[in-house]
Amino acid sequence: MSRETKFIFVTGGVMSSLGKGISSASIGALLEARGLRISFLKLDPYLNVDPGTMNPLQHGEVYVTEDGAETDLDLGHYERFTRARLRSRNNLTAGRVYEQVLQKERDGRYLGATVQVIPHVTDGIKEHIRSIGDDTDLVIVEVGGTVGDIESLPFLEAIRQLRADLGREQVLYIHIGLVPYLSSAGEVKTKPMQHSVKELRSIGISPDIILCRTDRFLERSVKAKIALFCDVPEEAVITVRDVSSIYELPQLLNKEGIDDAIAERLNIWTGRPDLSRWEEITATIQDPGHSVRIAMVGKYVELTESYKSLNEALVHGGIAHDTRVEVSYVDSEKLEGSACESLSGVDGILVPHGFGPRGAEGKIHAIRFAREKRIPFFGICYGMQCAVIEIARHLSGLQGANSTEIDPEAPDRVIDFLPDQRERAETGGTMRLGAYPCRLSAGSLAARTYQKDEVSERHRHRYEFNLGYRETLEQAGLVLSGVSPDGCLVEIIELPGHPWFLGCQFHPEFKSTPFAPHPLFRGFVGAALAQASD
Ligand code: GLN
């Protein structure tokens, strides 16, 4: 941390799911547009050491960083909204802090002292927060959970102490809470927000800026009331109205004056932000010239929250073509044995990542439909693995082709563990995680789409293409257009002669942003658009 690094702490109150992550990302975008170098830290109060093993239904998507950390999905928002590139240390869970403190205790490094939440756990948190500040002007630290949760207390105590440690001009607190409209009373209610701020103040933190999550703009009188009760100036009461696209939020917050309020309070001297590129993308999103329909085939219940980055990458692919991407979620279990009627009329079919055998046959069915009906197909991770199975079964005649994950006894396991992985698999810890290089074959769809001959993409999977079947599958027409530099890992497959049929073993969605749509999503949406206008 440099001496000048400033910290903004974002806490949430009243209830969860108020968009704290996207608000933090938007604040980052505004400060970056003012010329500051920023970074982020997400503090998660739960006791899991990382979110990798958490149920996606409870926790949402697991976001993977370049260095292979399985992190909270808010890191995805931060990377999509700003230029900050995040690593494992940009997400800290209470579980990890306790793990470190307990290890230190076992190593005898506390010299026999009684090890306590204050100061040992809080010191661990503070040390980590301060370590994020290297090479940045400002760090935005989002505290997960809701003020009042027992688990959040050590984090809140640590950030409270930091203002005294670092000085008043170095630290700013933002609190976001709900200001609901009550139709029976015909007015918005400020009481929940007042209570939440009171709770925060009772642990010693007085917020400098209040973000009011609402479904409408707040009148001056309402803002004045919140200002009075929460002890902030009126200009520091900011409305975060519901938006139709998350990418409108930086402009909305700017109009509400948030970056001015931050700059003034932290004594930052910068010009007004240039938001023209945000204006351009939101104009495209709001009023696109075209639209396409993409079917996303997966386990229904997981389809929305657990595919956050994927949904965003499709939006980005659309921006590149002035196109709205309408996604219909198709439950793969319902496709098993059916005639794929729910897929007719779509312009593209996407089979995303997934785990476990449930619904796999439906995905394979959908891929066959896309191949035979010549509908653009994009398979990501598990989606690519299912495409390999489909091609092995129906083009190579290997009727028993499968993945070890789906059927460990299958006669032809075209997707399998690597030989040395099998032993490690029994003890866990076999995921291939993070960025790996991939070489593209000249002239392939992949190389034409990327316009490059080598790329690096992020991974999160256990099984791999089984190279023992390489020749058989190539004879059937499959092209392995992306492989690891040593040739041992297959990263991209495609089928020439089809309008657009590509599967990748990695997760391209983690590297897509609205300003730089990922080439594969741009290519896929482009192919879907060509299909739509046929
Ligand atoms: N379940 C598959 C594997 O572990 C695919 C994982 C994924 O789609 N991310 O290899």
Coordinates of C-alpha atoms and ligand atoms in Angstrom, one line a residue:
M1 CA 0.0 0.0 0.0
S2 CA 1.3 3.4 -0.8
R3 CA 0.8 6.1 1.8
E4 CA -1.6 8.0 -0.4
T5 CA -3.9 5.0 -1.3
K6 CA -7.4 5.8 -0.3
F7 CA -10.1 3.3 0.7
I8 CA -13.9 3.3 0.1
F9 CA -15.8 0.8 2.2
V10 CA -19.2 -0.2 0.9
T11 CA -21.6 -1.8 3.4
G12 CA -25.2 -3.0 2.9
G13 CA -28.3 -2.8 5.1
V14 CA -31.9 -3.7 5.4
M15 CA -31.7 -6.8 3.2
S16 CA -29.4 -8.6 0.7
S17 CA -29.5 -8.5 -3.1
L18 CA -29.7 -4.7 -3.3
G19 CA -27.0 -4.5 -6.0
K20 CA -24.1 -3.7 -3.7
G21 CA -21.6 -5.4 -6.1
I22 CA -22.8 -3.6 -9.2
S23 CA -22.9 -0.3 -7.3
S24 CA -19.3 -0.8 -6.1
A25 CA -18.3 -1.7 -9.7
S26 CA -20.0 1.5 -11.0
I27 CA -18.3 3.7 -8.4
G28 CA -15.1 2.2 -9.6
A29 CA -15.9 2.9 -13.2
L30 CA -16.7 6.5 -12.4
L31 CA -13.4 7.0 -10.5
E32 CA -11.5 5.3 -13.2
A33 CA -13.1 7.7 -15.7
R34 CA -11.8 10.5 -13.5
G35 CA -8.3 9.1 -14.1
L36 CA -7.7 7.2 -10.9
R37 CA -6.0 3.8 -10.8
I38 CA -8.4 1.6 -8.8
S39 CA -8.6 -1.9 -7.4
F40 CA -11.2 -3.9 -5.5
L41 CA -11.5 -6.2 -2.5
K42 CA -14.6 -8.3 -1.7
L43 CA -14.8 -9.3 1.9
D44 CA -17.1 -12.3 2.5
P45 CA -18.2 -13.0 6.0
Y46 CA -18.9 -16.7 5.6
L47 CA -16.6 -19.4 7.0
N48 CA -15.9 -21.2 3.7
V49 CA -12.3 -20.7 2.7
D50 CA -13.4 -20.0 -0.8
P51 CA -16.7 -20.2 -2.7
G52 CA -15.4 -23.0 -5.0
T53 CA -17.4 -25.7 -3.3
M54 CA -20.5 -23.7 -2.4
N55 CA -23.8 -24.6 -4.0
P56 CA -24.3 -22.3 -7.0
L57 CA -28.0 -22.1 -6.2
Q58 CA -27.3 -20.5 -2.9
H59 CA -24.2 -18.6 -3.9
G60 CA -24.6 -17.9 -7.6
E61 CA -21.8 -18.2 -10.1
V62 CA -18.2 -19.0 -9.1
Y63 CA -16.0 -16.5 -10.8
V64 CA -12.5 -17.6 -11.8
T65 CA -9.6 -15.1 -11.8
E66 CA -6.5 -15.3 -14.1
D67 CA -4.5 -16.9 -11.3
G68 CA -7.1 -19.6 -10.8
A69 CA -8.9 -18.5 -7.7
E70 CA -12.6 -19.5 -7.3
T71 CA -14.2 -16.3 -6.1
D72 CA -17.4 -14.4 -5.5
L73 CA -19.3 -13.3 -8.6
D74 CA -18.9 -9.7 -7.6
L75 CA -15.3 -9.9 -8.9
G76 CA -16.8 -10.5 -12.3
H77 CA -18.7 -7.2 -12.1
Y78 CA -15.6 -5.3 -11.0
E79 CA -13.6 -6.7 -14.0
R80 CA -16.4 -6.1 -16.5
F81 CA -16.9 -2.5 -15.3
T82 CA -13.3 -1.4 -14.9
R83 CA -9.7 -2.1 -16.1
A84 CA -8.8 -3.6 -12.7
R85 CA -7.5 -7.1 -13.1
L86 CA -8.1 -9.2 -10.0
R87 CA -6.4 -12.1 -8.3
S88 CA -7.0 -14.5 -5.5
R89 CA -6.2 -11.9 -2.9
N90 CA -9.0 -9.6 -4.1
N91 CA -11.5 -11.8 -2.4
L92 CA -11.1 -12.6 1.3
T93 CA -13.5 -14.8 3.3
A94 CA -13.8 -15.0 7.0
G95 CA -12.9 -18.7 6.7
R96 CA -9.5 -17.7 5.1
V97 CA -8.8 -15.2 7.8
Y98 CA -9.5 -17.6 10.6
E99 CA -7.5 -20.3 8.8
Q100 CA -4.5 -18.0 8.7
V101 CA -4.9 -16.9 12.3
L102 CA -5.2 -20.5 13.5
Q103 CA -2.1 -21.5 11.5
K104 CA -0.1 -18.7 13.1
E105 CA -1.3 -19.8 16.5
R106 CA -0.2 -23.4 15.8
D107 CA 3.1 -22.1 14.6
G108 CA 3.6 -20.4 17.9
R109 CA 3.8 -17.0 16.4
Y110 CA 1.6 -15.3 19.0
L111 CA 4.1 -16.2 21.7
G112 CA 1.5 -17.6 24.0
A113 CA -0.9 -14.7 23.9
T114 CA -4.6 -15.4 24.2
V115 CA -5.7 -15.3 20.6
Q116 CA -8.9 -13.2 20.1
V117 CA -11.2 -11.8 17.5
I118 CA -10.0 -8.4 18.5
P119 CA -7.1 -7.8 17.9
H120 CA -5.9 -10.9 16.1
V121 CA -8.6 -11.6 13.6
T122 CA -9.2 -7.8 13.0
D123 CA -5.5 -7.3 12.5
G124 CA -5.4 -10.1 9.9
I125 CA -8.2 -8.4 8.1
K126 CA -6.6 -4.9 8.2
E127 CA -3.3 -6.2 7.0
H128 CA -5.0 -7.9 4.1
I129 CA -7.0 -4.7 3.2
R130 CA -3.8 -2.6 3.3
S131 CA -1.9 -5.0 1.1
I132 CA -4.4 -4.5 -1.8
G133 CA -3.4 -0.8 -2.2
D134 CA -0.1 -1.4 -4.1
D135 CA 0.1 0.6 -7.4
T136 CA -3.4 2.0 -7.0
D137 CA -4.8 5.3 -6.0
L138 CA -8.0 3.9 -4.5
V139 CA -9.3 0.6 -3.3
I140 CA -13.0 -0.1 -3.2
V141 CA -13.7 -2.7 -0.4
E142 CA -17.2 -4.3 -0.5
V143 CA -18.3 -5.9 2.7
G144 CA -20.5 -8.9 1.9
G145 CA -23.6 -9.6 4.0
T146 CA -25.9 -7.2 5.7
V147 CA -25.1 -4.9 8.7
G148 CA -26.4 -6.7 11.8
D149 CA -25.2 -10.2 10.8
I150 CA -23.1 -11.7 13.5
E151 CA -20.5 -12.9 11.0
S152 CA -19.9 -9.4 9.6
L153 CA -18.8 -7.9 12.9
P154 CA -15.0 -8.6 12.8
F155 CA -14.9 -7.1 9.3
L156 CA -16.9 -4.0 10.3
E157 CA -14.7 -3.5 13.4
A158 CA -11.6 -3.8 11.2
I159 CA -12.8 -1.2 8.7
R160 CA -13.9 1.1 11.6
Q161 CA -10.3 1.0 13.0
L162 CA -8.8 1.7 9.6
R163 CA -10.2 5.3 9.6
A164 CA -8.3 6.0 12.7
D165 CA -5.2 4.2 11.4
L166 CA -5.1 5.9 8.0
G167 CA -6.7 9.3 8.6
R168 CA -10.0 10.9 7.7
E169 CA -9.1 11.9 4.1
Q170 CA -8.0 8.4 3.3
V171 CA -11.2 6.5 4.2
L172 CA -14.8 6.9 3.1
Y173 CA -17.8 4.8 4.1
I174 CA -20.7 4.2 1.8
H175 CA -23.9 2.5 3.0
I176 CA -26.5 1.1 0.7
G177 CA -30.0 0.2 1.9
L178 CA -33.5 -0.1 0.6
V179 CA -36.0 2.7 0.5
P180 CA -39.2 1.0 -0.4
Y181 CA -42.4 2.5 -1.9
L182 CA -45.5 1.5 0.0
S183 CA -48.4 1.6 -2.4
S184 CA -51.0 1.6 0.4
A185 CA -49.5 4.7 1.9
G186 CA -48.6 6.2 -1.5
E187 CA -45.1 7.1 -0.3
V188 CA -41.6 5.9 0.1
K189 CA -40.5 4.8 3.5
T190 CA -37.2 5.9 5.0
K191 CA -37.5 4.1 8.4
P192 CA -35.7 0.8 7.4
M193 CA -32.8 2.9 6.1
Q194 CA -32.7 5.0 9.3
H195 CA -32.6 1.8 11.4
S196 CA -29.9 0.3 9.3
V197 CA -27.7 3.4 9.6
K198 CA -28.4 3.4 13.4
E199 CA -27.1 -0.1 13.6
L200 CA -24.0 0.8 11.7
R201 CA -23.4 3.8 13.9
S202 CA -23.8 1.6 17.0
I203 CA -20.7 -0.2 16.0
G204 CA -18.8 3.0 15.4
I205 CA -19.1 3.6 11.7
S206 CA -20.9 6.8 10.5
P207 CA -21.5 6.5 6.7
D208 CA -20.4 9.5 4.6
I209 CA -22.6 8.6 1.7
I210 CA -26.0 6.9 1.7
L211 CA -27.1 5.0 -1.4
C212 CA -30.9 4.5 -1.5
R213 CA -32.0 1.6 -3.6
T214 CA -35.5 2.5 -4.9
D215 CA -37.8 2.0 -7.8
R216 CA -38.2 5.8 -8.3
F217 CA -36.2 9.0 -7.9
L218 CA -36.5 10.4 -4.5
E219 CA -37.9 13.9 -3.9
R220 CA -35.8 16.5 -2.3
S221 CA -37.9 16.3 0.9
V222 CA -37.3 12.6 1.2
K223 CA -33.5 13.1 0.7
A224 CA -33.5 15.9 3.3
K225 CA -35.2 13.6 5.8
I226 CA -32.7 10.8 5.2
A227 CA -29.8 13.3 5.4
L228 CA -31.2 14.6 8.7
F229 CA -31.7 11.2 10.4
C230 CA -28.5 9.7 9.0
D231 CA -26.3 12.7 9.7
V232 CA -25.0 13.3 6.2
P233 CA -25.3 16.4 3.9
E234 CA -28.2 16.2 1.4
E235 CA -25.8 15.9 -1.5
A236 CA -24.5 12.7 0.0
V237 CA -27.9 11.0 -0.3
I238 CA -27.8 9.3 -3.7
T239 CA -30.7 7.5 -5.4
V240 CA -29.9 4.2 -7.0
R241 CA -33.1 3.7 -9.0
D242 CA -33.8 0.3 -10.7
V243 CA -32.3 0.3 -14.2
S244 CA -33.1 -1.9 -17.3
S245 CA -29.5 -2.5 -17.9
I246 CA -26.7 -2.7 -15.3
Y247 CA -24.5 -0.6 -17.6
E248 CA -26.7 2.4 -17.1
L249 CA -25.7 2.6 -13.5
P250 CA -22.4 4.6 -13.7
Q251 CA -24.2 7.4 -15.6
L252 CA -27.1 7.3 -13.2
L253 CA -24.8 7.6 -10.2
N254 CA -22.8 10.3 -11.8
K255 CA -26.0 12.4 -12.4
E256 CA -26.8 11.9 -8.8
G257 CA -23.4 13.4 -7.9
I258 CA -21.8 10.5 -6.3
D259 CA -18.3 10.9 -7.7
D260 CA -18.4 14.6 -6.9
A261 CA -19.3 13.8 -3.3
I262 CA -16.5 11.2 -3.1
A263 CA -13.9 13.5 -4.6
E264 CA -14.8 16.3 -2.2
R265 CA -14.9 14.2 0.9
L266 CA -11.6 12.4 0.1
N267 CA -10.0 15.6 -1.2
I268 CA -9.2 14.1 -4.7
W269 CA -8.5 16.6 -7.4
T270 CA -9.6 15.3 -10.8
G271 CA -11.6 16.6 -13.7
R272 CA -15.2 15.4 -14.4
P273 CA -15.3 11.9 -15.8
D274 CA -15.7 11.3 -19.5
L275 CA -18.6 8.9 -19.8
S276 CA -19.0 8.9 -23.6
R277 CA -18.2 5.2 -24.0
W278 CA -20.8 4.3 -21.4
E279 CA -23.3 6.5 -23.2
E280 CA -22.5 4.7 -26.4
I281 CA -23.0 1.2 -25.1
T282 CA -26.1 1.9 -23.2
A283 CA -27.6 3.6 -26.3
T284 CA -26.9 0.4 -28.2
I285 CA -28.4 -1.8 -25.5
Q286 CA -31.5 0.3 -25.2
D287 CA -32.3 0.7 -28.9
P288 CA -30.5 -2.0 -31.0
G289 CA -31.0 -2.4 -34.7
H290 CA -31.5 -6.2 -34.6
S291 CA -32.3 -9.0 -32.3
V292 CA -31.5 -12.7 -32.1
R293 CA -32.9 -15.6 -30.1
I294 CA -30.5 -17.9 -28.3
A295 CA -31.5 -21.0 -26.5
M296 CA -29.4 -21.7 -23.5
V297 CA -29.7 -25.4 -22.6
G298 CA -28.9 -26.4 -19.0
K299 CA -30.2 -27.5 -15.7
Y300 CA -33.1 -25.2 -15.4
V301 CA -32.8 -24.1 -11.8
E302 CA -29.2 -23.1 -12.2
L303 CA -29.8 -21.1 -15.4
T304 CA -30.0 -17.5 -14.3
E305 CA -27.8 -16.7 -11.2
S306 CA -25.2 -19.3 -11.9
Y307 CA -24.5 -18.1 -15.4
K308 CA -24.0 -14.4 -14.7
S309 CA -20.9 -13.9 -16.7
L310 CA -22.3 -15.9 -19.6
N311 CA -25.4 -13.8 -19.8
E312 CA -23.3 -10.7 -19.7
A313 CA -20.9 -12.0 -22.4
L314 CA -23.9 -12.6 -24.6
V315 CA -25.0 -9.0 -24.1
H316 CA -21.5 -7.9 -25.1
G317 CA -21.6 -10.1 -28.2
G318 CA -24.8 -8.3 -29.0
I319 CA -23.3 -4.9 -28.5
A320 CA -20.7 -5.8 -31.1
H321 CA -23.5 -6.3 -33.7
D322 CA -26.0 -3.6 -32.6
T323 CA -28.2 -6.6 -31.6
R324 CA -30.4 -7.5 -28.7
V325 CA -29.7 -11.1 -27.5
E326 CA -32.9 -12.7 -26.2
V327 CA -32.0 -15.7 -24.2
S328 CA -34.5 -18.5 -23.6
Y329 CA -33.6 -21.0 -20.9
V330 CA -34.3 -24.5 -21.9
D331 CA -34.3 -27.2 -19.2
S332 CA -32.1 -30.0 -20.6
E333 CA -34.0 -32.7 -18.7
K334 CA -37.1 -31.8 -20.5
L335 CA -35.3 -32.4 -23.9
E336 CA -34.4 -36.0 -23.1
G337 CA -36.2 -38.2 -25.7
S338 CA -38.3 -35.3 -27.0
A339 CA -38.3 -33.8 -30.5
C340 CA -36.5 -30.6 -29.5
E341 CA -39.6 -28.6 -30.4
S342 CA -38.6 -25.9 -27.9
L343 CA -35.5 -25.3 -29.9
S344 CA -37.1 -24.7 -33.3
G345 CA -37.0 -21.1 -34.4
V346 CA -34.0 -20.1 -32.3
D347 CA -31.0 -18.5 -34.1
G348 CA -28.4 -20.1 -31.9
I349 CA -28.0 -22.8 -29.3
L350 CA -25.6 -22.5 -26.4
V351 CA -24.7 -25.3 -24.0
P352 CA -22.9 -23.8 -21.0
H353 CA -20.8 -25.3 -18.3
G354 CA -22.2 -27.8 -15.8
F355 CA -21.4 -30.5 -13.4
G356 CA -22.8 -34.1 -12.9
P357 CA -24.7 -36.4 -15.1
R358 CA -28.2 -34.9 -14.7
G359 CA -29.6 -33.5 -17.9
A360 CA -26.5 -34.5 -20.0
E361 CA -28.5 -36.6 -22.5
G362 CA -30.8 -33.6 -23.1
K363 CA -27.8 -31.4 -23.8
I364 CA -26.4 -34.0 -26.3
H365 CA -29.8 -34.1 -27.9
A366 CA -29.8 -30.3 -28.3
I367 CA -26.3 -30.4 -29.9
R368 CA -27.3 -33.0 -32.4
F369 CA -30.3 -30.9 -33.3
A370 CA -28.0 -27.8 -33.8
R371 CA -25.6 -29.8 -35.9
E372 CA -28.3 -31.5 -38.1
K373 CA -30.4 -28.4 -38.5
R374 CA -27.3 -26.2 -39.1
I375 CA -28.1 -23.8 -36.3
P376 CA -25.1 -22.0 -34.9
F377 CA -23.8 -23.9 -31.8
F378 CA -21.5 -22.8 -29.0
G379 CA -20.5 -25.2 -26.3
I380 CA -18.7 -24.0 -23.3
C381 CA -16.7 -26.4 -21.1
Y382 CA -19.3 -29.1 -20.3
G383 CA -21.0 -28.0 -23.5
M384 CA -17.9 -28.7 -25.5
Q385 CA -17.5 -32.1 -23.8
C386 CA -21.1 -33.0 -24.7
A387 CA -20.4 -31.9 -28.3
V388 CA -17.5 -34.4 -28.4
I389 CA -19.8 -37.1 -27.1
E390 CA -22.5 -36.3 -29.7
I391 CA -20.0 -36.4 -32.6
A392 CA -18.4 -39.6 -31.3
R393 CA -21.8 -41.3 -31.1
H394 CA -23.4 -40.1 -34.3
L395 CA -20.6 -39.3 -36.7
S396 CA -18.0 -41.9 -35.5
G397 CA -20.4 -44.6 -34.7
L398 CA -19.2 -45.0 -31.1
Q399 CA -22.6 -45.6 -29.6
G400 CA -21.2 -46.1 -26.2
A401 CA -19.3 -42.8 -26.2
N402 CA -19.6 -40.8 -23.0
S403 CA -17.7 -38.9 -20.3
T404 CA -16.3 -40.6 -17.2
E405 CA -18.3 -38.0 -15.3
I406 CA -21.6 -39.1 -16.8
D407 CA -20.9 -42.9 -16.9
P408 CA -17.6 -44.2 -15.5
E409 CA -18.2 -47.6 -17.0
A410 CA -18.9 -46.4 -20.6
P411 CA -17.0 -48.4 -23.2
D412 CA -15.7 -45.3 -25.0
R413 CA -14.8 -42.5 -22.6
V414 CA -14.1 -39.8 -25.1
I415 CA -14.0 -37.3 -22.2
D416 CA -11.9 -38.6 -19.3
F417 CA -9.4 -37.9 -16.6
L418 CA -5.8 -37.4 -17.7
P419 CA -3.9 -40.5 -16.8
D420 CA -2.1 -38.9 -13.8
Q421 CA -5.3 -37.2 -12.7
R422 CA -7.1 -40.4 -11.8
E423 CA -5.2 -41.0 -8.6
R424 CA -5.4 -37.4 -7.5
A425 CA -9.1 -37.5 -8.2
E426 CA -9.7 -39.8 -5.3
T427 CA -8.3 -37.2 -2.9
G428 CA -10.0 -34.1 -4.5
G429 CA -8.1 -31.1 -5.8
T430 CA -8.0 -32.0 -9.4
M431 CA -9.6 -29.0 -11.1
R432 CA -7.8 -27.3 -13.8
L433 CA -8.2 -23.7 -12.7
G434 CA -7.2 -20.3 -14.1
A435 CA -5.4 -19.1 -17.3
Y436 CA -3.7 -21.5 -19.7
P437 CA -2.3 -20.8 -23.2
C438 CA -4.0 -22.3 -26.3
R439 CA -2.6 -22.4 -29.9
L440 CA -5.0 -22.0 -32.7
S441 CA -4.7 -23.8 -36.1
A442 CA -4.2 -21.5 -39.0
G443 CA -7.3 -20.9 -41.0
S444 CA -9.7 -22.5 -38.5
L445 CA -12.9 -20.8 -37.4
A446 CA -11.3 -20.2 -34.0
A447 CA -8.2 -18.5 -35.6
R448 CA -10.4 -16.4 -37.9
T449 CA -12.7 -15.4 -35.0
Y450 CA -9.9 -14.5 -32.6
Q451 CA -7.6 -13.1 -35.4
K452 CA -4.7 -14.5 -33.4
D453 CA -2.6 -17.7 -33.3
E454 CA -2.3 -18.0 -29.6
V455 CA -4.7 -17.0 -26.8
S456 CA -5.0 -17.4 -23.1
E457 CA -8.2 -18.4 -21.4
R458 CA -9.5 -19.3 -17.9
H459 CA -10.5 -22.8 -16.9
R460 CA -12.5 -24.5 -14.3
H461 CA -13.0 -28.2 -14.9
R462 CA -11.9 -31.7 -14.1
Y463 CA -12.2 -33.8 -17.3
E464 CA -10.4 -33.5 -20.6
F465 CA -10.8 -34.5 -24.2
N466 CA -9.3 -38.1 -24.5
L467 CA -6.6 -37.9 -27.1
G468 CA -6.8 -41.7 -27.6
Y469 CA -9.9 -40.9 -29.8
R470 CA -8.3 -38.1 -31.7
E471 CA -7.9 -39.9 -35.1
T472 CA -11.3 -41.5 -34.9
L473 CA -13.0 -38.2 -34.3
E474 CA -10.9 -36.3 -36.9
Q475 CA -11.9 -38.9 -39.5
A476 CA -15.5 -38.1 -38.7
G477 CA -14.8 -34.4 -39.5
L478 CA -14.0 -33.0 -36.1
V479 CA -11.3 -30.4 -36.1
L480 CA -9.2 -29.8 -32.9
S481 CA -8.5 -26.2 -33.7
G482 CA -7.1 -25.1 -30.3
V483 CA -4.7 -27.2 -28.2
S484 CA -2.2 -26.5 -25.4
P485 CA 1.3 -25.6 -26.6
D486 CA 2.5 -29.1 -25.8
G487 CA -0.4 -30.6 -27.7
C488 CA -1.6 -32.6 -24.7
L489 CA -4.8 -30.7 -23.9
V490 CA -7.6 -30.0 -26.4
E491 CA -9.0 -26.6 -25.8
I492 CA -11.2 -25.9 -28.9
I493 CA -13.2 -28.2 -31.2
E494 CA -15.1 -27.2 -34.3
L495 CA -17.0 -28.7 -37.3
P496 CA -16.2 -27.2 -40.7
G497 CA -19.0 -27.2 -43.2
H498 CA -21.5 -26.1 -40.5
P499 CA -22.4 -22.4 -40.3
W500 CA -20.9 -22.1 -36.8
F501 CA -20.2 -25.0 -34.6
L502 CA -17.6 -24.5 -31.9
G503 CA -16.9 -25.8 -28.4
C504 CA -14.2 -24.6 -26.0
Q505 CA -12.9 -26.3 -22.9
F506 CA -12.4 -23.0 -21.1
H507 CA -14.7 -20.1 -20.0
P508 CA -14.4 -17.3 -22.4
E509 CA -17.2 -15.4 -20.6
F510 CA -14.8 -14.4 -17.8
K511 CA -12.8 -12.2 -20.1
S512 CA -15.6 -10.4 -21.9
T513 CA -16.4 -6.8 -21.2
P514 CA -19.0 -4.4 -22.8
F515 CA -16.1 -2.4 -24.3
A516 CA -14.2 -5.5 -25.6
P517 CA -16.8 -8.2 -26.3
H518 CA -15.1 -11.6 -26.3
P519 CA -14.3 -12.7 -29.9
L520 CA -16.1 -16.1 -29.5
F521 CA -19.3 -14.4 -28.2
R522 CA -19.0 -11.8 -31.0
G523 CA -18.6 -14.6 -33.5
F524 CA -21.4 -16.7 -32.2
V525 CA -23.9 -13.8 -32.0
G526 CA -22.8 -12.7 -35.5
A527 CA -23.5 -16.2 -36.8
A528 CA -26.9 -16.2 -35.1
L529 CA -27.7 -12.9 -36.7
A530 CA -26.8 -14.3 -40.1
Q531 CA -29.1 -17.2 -39.3
A532 CA -31.9 -14.8 -38.3
S533 CA -31.7 -12.8 -41.5
D534 CA -31.6 -15.9 -43.7
Ligands
GLN1 N1 -18.0 -31.1 -15.3 C1 -17.1 -30.9 -16.3 C2 -15.6 -31.1 -15.8 O1 -15.4 -31.1 -14.6 C3 -17.2 -29.5 -16.9 C4 -17.0 -28.4 -15.9 C5 -17.5 -27.1 -16.4 O2 -18.3 -27.1 -17.3 N2 -17.0 -26.0 -15.9 O3 -14.7 -31.3 -16.5

